Tab-separated table of C-alpha atoms and ligand atoms in Angstrom:
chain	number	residue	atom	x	y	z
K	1	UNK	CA	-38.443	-13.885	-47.607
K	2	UNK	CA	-35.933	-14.593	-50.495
K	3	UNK	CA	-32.319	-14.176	-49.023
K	4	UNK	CA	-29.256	-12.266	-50.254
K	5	UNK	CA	-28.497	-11.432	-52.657
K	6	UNK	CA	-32.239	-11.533	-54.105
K	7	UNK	CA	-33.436	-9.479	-51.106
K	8	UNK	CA	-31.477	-6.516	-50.618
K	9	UNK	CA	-32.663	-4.156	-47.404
K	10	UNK	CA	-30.699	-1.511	-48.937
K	11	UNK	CA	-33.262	-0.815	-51.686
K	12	UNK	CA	-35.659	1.302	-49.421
K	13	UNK	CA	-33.260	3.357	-48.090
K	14	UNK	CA	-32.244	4.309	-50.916
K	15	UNK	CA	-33.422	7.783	-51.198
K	16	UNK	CA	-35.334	10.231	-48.781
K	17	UNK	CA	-38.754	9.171	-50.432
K	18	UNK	CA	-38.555	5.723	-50.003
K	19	UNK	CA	-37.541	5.929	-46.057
K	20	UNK	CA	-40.847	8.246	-45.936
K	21	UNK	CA	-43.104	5.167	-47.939
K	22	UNK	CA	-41.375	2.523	-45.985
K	23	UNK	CA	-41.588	4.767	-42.051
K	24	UNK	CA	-43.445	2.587	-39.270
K	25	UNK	CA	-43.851	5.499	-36.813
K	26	UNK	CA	-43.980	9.302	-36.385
K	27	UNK	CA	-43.836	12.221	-34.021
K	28	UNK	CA	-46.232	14.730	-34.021
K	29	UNK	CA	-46.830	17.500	-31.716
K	30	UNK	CA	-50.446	15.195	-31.011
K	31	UNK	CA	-48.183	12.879	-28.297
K	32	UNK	CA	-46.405	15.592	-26.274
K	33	UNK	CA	-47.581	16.079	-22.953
K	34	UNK	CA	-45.827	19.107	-21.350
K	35	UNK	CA	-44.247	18.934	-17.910
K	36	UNK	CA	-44.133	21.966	-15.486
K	37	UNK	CA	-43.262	22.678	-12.496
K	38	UNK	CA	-45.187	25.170	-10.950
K	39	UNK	CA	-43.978	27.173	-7.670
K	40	UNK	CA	-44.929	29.314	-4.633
K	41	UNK	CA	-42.305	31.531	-4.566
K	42	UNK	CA	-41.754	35.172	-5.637
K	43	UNK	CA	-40.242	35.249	-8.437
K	44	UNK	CA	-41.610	34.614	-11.845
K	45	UNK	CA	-39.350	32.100	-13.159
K	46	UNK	CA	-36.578	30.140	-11.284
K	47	UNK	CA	-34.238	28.227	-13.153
K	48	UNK	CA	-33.984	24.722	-11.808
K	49	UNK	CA	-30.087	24.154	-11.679
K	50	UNK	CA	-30.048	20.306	-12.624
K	51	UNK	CA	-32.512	21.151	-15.473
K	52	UNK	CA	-30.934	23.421	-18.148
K	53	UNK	CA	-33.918	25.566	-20.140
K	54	UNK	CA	-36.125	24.438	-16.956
K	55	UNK	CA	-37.939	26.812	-14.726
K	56	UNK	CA	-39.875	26.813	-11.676
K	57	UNK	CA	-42.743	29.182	-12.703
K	58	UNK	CA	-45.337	31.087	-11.027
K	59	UNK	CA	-49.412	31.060	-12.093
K	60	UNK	CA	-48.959	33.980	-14.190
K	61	UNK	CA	-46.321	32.245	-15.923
K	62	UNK	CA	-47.967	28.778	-15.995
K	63	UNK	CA	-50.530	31.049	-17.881
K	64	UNK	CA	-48.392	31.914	-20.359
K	65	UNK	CA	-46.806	28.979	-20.851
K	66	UNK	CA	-50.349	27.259	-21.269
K	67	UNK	CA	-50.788	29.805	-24.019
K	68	UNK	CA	-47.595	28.698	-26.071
K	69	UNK	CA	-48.463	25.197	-25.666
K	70	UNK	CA	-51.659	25.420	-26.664
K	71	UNK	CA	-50.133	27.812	-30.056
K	72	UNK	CA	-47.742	25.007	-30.112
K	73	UNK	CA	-50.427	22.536	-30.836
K	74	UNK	CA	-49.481	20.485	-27.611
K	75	UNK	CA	-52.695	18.660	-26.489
K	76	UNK	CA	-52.095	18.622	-22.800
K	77	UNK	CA	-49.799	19.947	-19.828
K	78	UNK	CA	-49.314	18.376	-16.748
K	79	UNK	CA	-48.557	19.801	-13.270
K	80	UNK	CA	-45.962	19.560	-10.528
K	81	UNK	CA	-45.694	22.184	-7.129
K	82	UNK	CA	-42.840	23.307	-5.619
K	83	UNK	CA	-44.238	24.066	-2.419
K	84	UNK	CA	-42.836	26.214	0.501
K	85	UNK	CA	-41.520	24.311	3.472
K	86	UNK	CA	-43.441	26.582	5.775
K	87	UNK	CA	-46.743	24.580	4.284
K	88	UNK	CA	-45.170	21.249	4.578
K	89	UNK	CA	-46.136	18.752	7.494
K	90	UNK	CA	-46.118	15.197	8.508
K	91	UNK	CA	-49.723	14.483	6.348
K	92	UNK	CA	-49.247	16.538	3.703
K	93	UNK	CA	-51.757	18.110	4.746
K	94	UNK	CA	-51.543	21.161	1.874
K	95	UNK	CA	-52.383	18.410	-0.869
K	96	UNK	CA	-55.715	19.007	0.093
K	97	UNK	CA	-56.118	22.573	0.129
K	98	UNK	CA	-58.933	23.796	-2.104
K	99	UNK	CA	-57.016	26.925	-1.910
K	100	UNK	CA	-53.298	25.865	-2.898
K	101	UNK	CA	-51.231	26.892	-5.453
K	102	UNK	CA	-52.059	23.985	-8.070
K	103	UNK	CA	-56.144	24.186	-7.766
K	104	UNK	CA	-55.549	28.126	-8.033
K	105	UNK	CA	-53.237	27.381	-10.870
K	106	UNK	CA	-55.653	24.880	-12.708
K	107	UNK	CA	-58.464	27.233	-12.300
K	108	UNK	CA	-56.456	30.307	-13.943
K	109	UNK	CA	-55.369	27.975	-17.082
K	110	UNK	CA	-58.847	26.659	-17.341
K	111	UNK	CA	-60.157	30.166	-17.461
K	112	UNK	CA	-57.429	31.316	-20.065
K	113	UNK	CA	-57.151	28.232	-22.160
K	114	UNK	CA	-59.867	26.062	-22.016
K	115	UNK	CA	-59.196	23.439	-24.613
K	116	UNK	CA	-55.985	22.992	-23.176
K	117	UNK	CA	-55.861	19.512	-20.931
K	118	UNK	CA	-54.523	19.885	-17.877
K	119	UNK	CA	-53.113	16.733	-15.855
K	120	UNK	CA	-52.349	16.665	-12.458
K	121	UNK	CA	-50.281	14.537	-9.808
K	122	UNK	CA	-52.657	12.906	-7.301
K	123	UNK	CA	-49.780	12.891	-5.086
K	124	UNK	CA	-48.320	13.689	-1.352
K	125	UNK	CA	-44.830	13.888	-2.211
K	126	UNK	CA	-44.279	17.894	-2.581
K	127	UNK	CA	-46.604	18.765	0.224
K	128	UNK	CA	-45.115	16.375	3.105
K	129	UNK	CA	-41.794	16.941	5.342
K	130	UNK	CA	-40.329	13.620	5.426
K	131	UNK	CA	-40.778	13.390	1.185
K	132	UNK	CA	-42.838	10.322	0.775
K	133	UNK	CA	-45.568	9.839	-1.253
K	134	UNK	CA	-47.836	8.379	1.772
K	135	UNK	CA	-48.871	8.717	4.971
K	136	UNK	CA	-45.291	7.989	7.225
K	137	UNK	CA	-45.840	5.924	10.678
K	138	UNK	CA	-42.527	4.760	13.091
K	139	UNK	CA	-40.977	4.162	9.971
K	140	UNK	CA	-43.544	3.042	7.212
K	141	UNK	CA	-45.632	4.199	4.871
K	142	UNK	CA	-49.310	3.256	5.574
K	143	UNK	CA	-51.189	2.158	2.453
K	144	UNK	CA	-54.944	2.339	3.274
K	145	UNK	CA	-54.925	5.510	5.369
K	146	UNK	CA	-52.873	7.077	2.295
K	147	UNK	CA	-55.683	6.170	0.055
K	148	UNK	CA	-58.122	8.528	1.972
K	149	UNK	CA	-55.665	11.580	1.306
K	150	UNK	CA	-55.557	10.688	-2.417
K	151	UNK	CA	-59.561	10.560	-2.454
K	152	UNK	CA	-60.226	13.888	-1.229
K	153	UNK	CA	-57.235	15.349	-3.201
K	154	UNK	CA	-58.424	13.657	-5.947
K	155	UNK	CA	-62.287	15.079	-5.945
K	156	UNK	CA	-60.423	18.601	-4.690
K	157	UNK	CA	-58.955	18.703	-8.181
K	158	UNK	CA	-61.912	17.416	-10.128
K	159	UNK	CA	-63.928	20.470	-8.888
K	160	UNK	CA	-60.981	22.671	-9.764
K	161	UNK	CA	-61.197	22.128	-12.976
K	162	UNK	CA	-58.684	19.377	-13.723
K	163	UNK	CA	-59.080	17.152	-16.950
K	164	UNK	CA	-57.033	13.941	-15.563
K	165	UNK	CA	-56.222	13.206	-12.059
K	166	UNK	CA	-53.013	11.012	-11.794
K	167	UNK	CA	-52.212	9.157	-8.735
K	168	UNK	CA	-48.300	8.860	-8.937
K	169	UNK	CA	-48.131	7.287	-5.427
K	170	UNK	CA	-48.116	3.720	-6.314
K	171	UNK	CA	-50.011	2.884	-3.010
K	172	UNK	CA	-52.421	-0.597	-3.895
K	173	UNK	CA	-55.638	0.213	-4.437
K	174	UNK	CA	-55.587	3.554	-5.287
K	175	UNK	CA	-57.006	3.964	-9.002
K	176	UNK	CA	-60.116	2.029	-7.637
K	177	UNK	CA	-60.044	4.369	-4.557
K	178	UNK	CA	-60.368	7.722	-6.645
K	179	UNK	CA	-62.014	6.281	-9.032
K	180	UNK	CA	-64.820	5.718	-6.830
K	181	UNK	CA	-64.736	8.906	-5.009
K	182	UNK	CA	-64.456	10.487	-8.274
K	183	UNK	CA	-67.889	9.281	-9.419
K	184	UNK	CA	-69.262	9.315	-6.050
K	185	UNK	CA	-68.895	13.238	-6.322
K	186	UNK	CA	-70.460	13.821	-9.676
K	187	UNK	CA	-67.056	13.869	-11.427
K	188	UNK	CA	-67.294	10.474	-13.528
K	189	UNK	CA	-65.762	12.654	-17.244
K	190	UNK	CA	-62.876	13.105	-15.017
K	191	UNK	CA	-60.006	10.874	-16.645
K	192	UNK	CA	-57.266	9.191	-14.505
K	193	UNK	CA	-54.208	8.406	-16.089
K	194	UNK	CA	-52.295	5.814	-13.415
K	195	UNK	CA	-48.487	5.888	-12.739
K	196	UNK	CA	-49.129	2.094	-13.325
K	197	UNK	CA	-45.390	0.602	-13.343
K	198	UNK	CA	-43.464	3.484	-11.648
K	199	UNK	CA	-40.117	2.431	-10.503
K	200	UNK	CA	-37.749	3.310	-7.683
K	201	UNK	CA	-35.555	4.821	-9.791
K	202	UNK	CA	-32.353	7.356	-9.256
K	203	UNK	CA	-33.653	9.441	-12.708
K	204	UNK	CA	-35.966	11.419	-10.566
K	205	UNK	CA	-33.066	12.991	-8.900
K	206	UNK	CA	-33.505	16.612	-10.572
K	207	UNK	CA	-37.158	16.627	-9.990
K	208	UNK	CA	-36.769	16.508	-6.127
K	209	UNK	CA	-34.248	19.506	-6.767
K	210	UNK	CA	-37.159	21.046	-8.605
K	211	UNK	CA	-39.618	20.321	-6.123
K	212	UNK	CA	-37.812	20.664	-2.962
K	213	UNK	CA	-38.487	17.424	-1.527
K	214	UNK	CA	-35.104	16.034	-1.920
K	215	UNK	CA	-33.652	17.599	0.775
K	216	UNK	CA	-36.564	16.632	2.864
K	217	UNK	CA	-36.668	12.586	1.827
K	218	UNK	CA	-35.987	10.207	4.762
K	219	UNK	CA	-34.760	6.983	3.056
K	220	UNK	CA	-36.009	5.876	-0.334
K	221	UNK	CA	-39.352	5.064	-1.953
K	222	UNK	CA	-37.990	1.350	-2.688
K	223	UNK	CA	-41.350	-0.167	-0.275
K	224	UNK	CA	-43.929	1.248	-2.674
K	225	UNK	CA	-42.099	2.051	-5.868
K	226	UNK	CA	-41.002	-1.062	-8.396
K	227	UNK	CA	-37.616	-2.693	-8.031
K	228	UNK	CA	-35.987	-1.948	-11.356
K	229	UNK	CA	-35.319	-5.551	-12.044
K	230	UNK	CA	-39.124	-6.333	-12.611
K	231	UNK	CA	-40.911	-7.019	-15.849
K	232	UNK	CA	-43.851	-9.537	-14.951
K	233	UNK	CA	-44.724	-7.480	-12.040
K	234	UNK	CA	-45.311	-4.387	-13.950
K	235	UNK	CA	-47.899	-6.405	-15.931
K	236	UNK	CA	-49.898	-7.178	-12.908
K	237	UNK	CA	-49.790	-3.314	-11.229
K	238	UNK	CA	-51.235	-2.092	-14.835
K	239	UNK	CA	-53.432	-4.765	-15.339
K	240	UNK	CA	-54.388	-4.054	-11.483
K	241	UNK	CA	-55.141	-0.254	-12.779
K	242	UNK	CA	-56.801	-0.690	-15.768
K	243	UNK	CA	-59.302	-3.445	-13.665
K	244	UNK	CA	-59.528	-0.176	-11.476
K	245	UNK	CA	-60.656	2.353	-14.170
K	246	UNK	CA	-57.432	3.597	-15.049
K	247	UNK	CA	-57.994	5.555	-18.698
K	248	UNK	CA	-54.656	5.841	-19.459
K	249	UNK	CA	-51.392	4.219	-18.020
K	250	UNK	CA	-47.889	5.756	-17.654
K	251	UNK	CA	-44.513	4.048	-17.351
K	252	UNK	CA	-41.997	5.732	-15.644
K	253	UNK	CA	-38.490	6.394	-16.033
K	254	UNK	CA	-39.070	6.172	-19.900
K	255	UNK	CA	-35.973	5.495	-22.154
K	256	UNK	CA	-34.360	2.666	-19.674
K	257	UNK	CA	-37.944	0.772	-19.915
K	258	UNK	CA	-38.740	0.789	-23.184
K	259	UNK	CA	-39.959	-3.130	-22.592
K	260	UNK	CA	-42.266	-2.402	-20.401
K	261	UNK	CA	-43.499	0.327	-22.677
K	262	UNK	CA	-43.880	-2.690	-25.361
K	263	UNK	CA	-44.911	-5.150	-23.120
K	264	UNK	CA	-47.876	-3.232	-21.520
K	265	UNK	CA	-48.853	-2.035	-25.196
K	266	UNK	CA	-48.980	-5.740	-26.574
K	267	UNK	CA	-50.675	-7.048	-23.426
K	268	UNK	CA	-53.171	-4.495	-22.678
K	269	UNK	CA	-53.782	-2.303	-25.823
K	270	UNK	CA	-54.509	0.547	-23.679
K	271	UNK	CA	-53.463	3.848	-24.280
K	272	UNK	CA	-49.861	3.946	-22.634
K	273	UNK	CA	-47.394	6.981	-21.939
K	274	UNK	CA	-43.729	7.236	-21.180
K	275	UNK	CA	-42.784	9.441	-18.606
K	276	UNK	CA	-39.201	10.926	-19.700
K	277	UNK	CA	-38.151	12.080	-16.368
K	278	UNK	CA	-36.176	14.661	-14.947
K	279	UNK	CA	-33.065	12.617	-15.104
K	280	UNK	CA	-33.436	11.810	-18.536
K	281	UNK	CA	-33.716	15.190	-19.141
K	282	UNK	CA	-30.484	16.131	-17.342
K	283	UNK	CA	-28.755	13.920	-19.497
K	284	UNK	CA	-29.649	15.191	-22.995
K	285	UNK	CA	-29.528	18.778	-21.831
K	286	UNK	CA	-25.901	18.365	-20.095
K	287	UNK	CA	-24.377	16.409	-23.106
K	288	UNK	CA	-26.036	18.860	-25.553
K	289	UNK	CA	-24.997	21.697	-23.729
K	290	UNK	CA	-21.295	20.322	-24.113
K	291	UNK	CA	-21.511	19.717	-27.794
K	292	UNK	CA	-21.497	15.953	-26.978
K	293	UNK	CA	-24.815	15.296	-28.483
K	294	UNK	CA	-26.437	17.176	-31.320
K	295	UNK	CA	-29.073	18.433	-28.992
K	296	UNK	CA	-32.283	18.399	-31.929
K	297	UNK	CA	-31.635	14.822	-33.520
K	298	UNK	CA	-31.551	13.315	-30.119
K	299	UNK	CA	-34.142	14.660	-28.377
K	300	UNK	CA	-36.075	13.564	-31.676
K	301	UNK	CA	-34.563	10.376	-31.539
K	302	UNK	CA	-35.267	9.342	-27.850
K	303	UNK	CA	-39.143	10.032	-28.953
K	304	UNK	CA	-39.586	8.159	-32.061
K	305	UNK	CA	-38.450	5.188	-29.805
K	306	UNK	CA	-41.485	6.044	-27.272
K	307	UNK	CA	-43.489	5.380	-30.412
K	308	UNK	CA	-41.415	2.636	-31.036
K	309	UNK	CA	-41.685	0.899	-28.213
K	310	UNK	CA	-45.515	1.217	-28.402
K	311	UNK	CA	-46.300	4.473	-26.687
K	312	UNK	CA	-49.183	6.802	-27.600
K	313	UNK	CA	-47.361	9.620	-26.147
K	314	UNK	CA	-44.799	11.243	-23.923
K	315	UNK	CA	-44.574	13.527	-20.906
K	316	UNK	CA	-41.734	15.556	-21.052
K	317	UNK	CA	-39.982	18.547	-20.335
K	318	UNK	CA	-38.789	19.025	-24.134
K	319	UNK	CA	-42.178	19.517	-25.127
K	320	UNK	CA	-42.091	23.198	-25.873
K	321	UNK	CA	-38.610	22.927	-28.128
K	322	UNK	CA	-40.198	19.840	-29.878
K	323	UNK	CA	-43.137	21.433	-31.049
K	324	UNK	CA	-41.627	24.421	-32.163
K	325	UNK	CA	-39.195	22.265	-34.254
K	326	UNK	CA	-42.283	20.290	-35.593
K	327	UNK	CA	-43.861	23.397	-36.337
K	328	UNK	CA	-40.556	24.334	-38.627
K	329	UNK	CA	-40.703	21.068	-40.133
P	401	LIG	C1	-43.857	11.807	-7.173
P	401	LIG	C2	-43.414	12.136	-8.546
P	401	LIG	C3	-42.095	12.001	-8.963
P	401	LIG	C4	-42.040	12.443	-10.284
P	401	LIG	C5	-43.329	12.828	-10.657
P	401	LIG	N1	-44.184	12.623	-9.559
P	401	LIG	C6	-40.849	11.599	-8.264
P	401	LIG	C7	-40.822	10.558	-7.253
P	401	LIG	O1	-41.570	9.584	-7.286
P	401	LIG	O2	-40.007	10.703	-6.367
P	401	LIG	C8	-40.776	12.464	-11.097
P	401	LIG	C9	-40.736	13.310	-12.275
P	401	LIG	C10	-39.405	13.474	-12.879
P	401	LIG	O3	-38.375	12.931	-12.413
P	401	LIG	O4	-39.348	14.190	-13.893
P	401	LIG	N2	-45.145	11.718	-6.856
């Protein structure tokens, strides 16, 4: 490339056309995937305090909401239970429950909106006492005898009517585990999108307030999620997954690691999501809400870099207000 003052970067940015020619990446309503949370309780909607313009909803309301998104031109929705302490034990034994709030719940927004994709958490977390995403024994978290829970969870939500299963445990072996008892059951369409590189990370504070399990977690999740320092390592989990039968893999906090978004993309190919978490969330919302940030251009912002940074999509909670500004154009 000729330098200065032959080459002039200026030239393209010249005017609102030329930025549109000369654009390397765009937002449509095609990468949202909308995050709910989904609850026992009484009431129809709860606000989650940490989460401004969040609320814990009931099925009739996860209904409705499945209505707008689909309207909204949102291709899928995924799932997360706040779930009564009262059901909550050692094994998490309510995951299982053909019965339970989210099968019942997938069920209903199958039957209402059918070409809607629903995701949902293969996942302990809201349904045990102590918090943790596995099986908890003197003080540890027991891998193998975790990945029979997540099997028969797994198939449970296949025959519920669930369109991806997503283990978001980050116990080894457990993509290959469902996977299997997936197929063995006659569900082999299911997809599986993997929480491949999930990290141990303090933006998933608001979520436990959402869920309820933050009250309930004993110690951290730092022996089975990533260490936030890691790059190579989150290579090797999603390279683990995809050798597994993952469809789809997730990274997860999202805006802090946007290289491993990029990194997984250039090494793998496969299609990758960001998970903008709960925390993430928080922040936007709680600067926004102070007239610190203009609320639209940076929620817009923070996910053209997802696309950016490689990503074929996004789960997060802004989904609904993003495709309604898309929609306005
Ligand atoms: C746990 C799970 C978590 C989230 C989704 N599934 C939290 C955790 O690992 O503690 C976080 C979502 C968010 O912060 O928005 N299975």
């Amino acid at each position: 490339m000729p330098s200065f003052p032959t080459t002039r970067m200026r030239r393209t940015r010249s005017a609102p056309w030329s930025r549109r020619l000369v654009r390397e990446n765009t937002f449509t309503a095609d990468d949202l995937i909308w995050t709910m949370i989904l609850s026992d309780g009484d009431a129809p909607r709860t606000p989650v305090p940490s989460m401004l313009g969040v609320d814990r909803v009931n099925i009739d309301e996860l209904v409705k909401d499945a209505k707008r998104a689909q309207a909204l031109g949102i291709p899928a929705i995924a799932v997360f239970p706040n779930i009564n302490p009262k059901y909550k034990d050692a094994a998490g034994s309510e995951a299982a429950n053909p019965n339970g709030i989210v099968p019942v719940a997938v069920k209903a927004v199958k039957d209402a909106v059918p070409d809607l994709g629903i995701i949902v958490d293969v996942a302990l977390d809201p349904y045990t006492d102590h918090g943790h995403d596995g099986l908890l024994h003197k003080g540890e978290i027991l891998n193998d005898p975790t990945l029979d829970a997540l099997k028969e969870i797994g198939v449970m939500l296949a025959r519920a009517g669930a369109d991806i299963v997503a283990p978001s445990d980050m116990m080894d072996g457990r993509i290959g585990a469902v996977r299997g008892a997936l197929d063995d059951a006659g569900y082999s369409d299911v997809m599986m999108m993997s929480y491949a590189a999930k990290y141990a990370s303090g933006f998933y504070g608001p979520y436990r307030d959402a869920i309820g399990s933050a009250t309930a977690l004993q110690g951290d999740k730092a022996t089975y999620q990533m260490d936030p320092a890691n790059t190579d390592e989150a290579l090797r989990e999603v390279a683990l997954d995809i050798e597994e039968g993952a469809d789809m893999v997730m990274v997860k906090p999202g805006m802090p690691y946007l290289d491993i978004c990029r990194r997984v993309k250039d090494s793998f190919g496969v299609p990758t999501y960001a998970f903008q978490v709960s925390g993430e969330y928080a922040m936007i919302s709680a600067a926004a809400q102070n007239g610190w940030l203009d609320e639209q251009r940076v929620i817009m912002e923070s996910l053209m870099c997802f696309k950016r940074a490689g990503c074929d999509g996004v789960l997060t909670y802004f989904a609904p207000k993003v495709a309604a500004w898309l929609a306005k154009g």
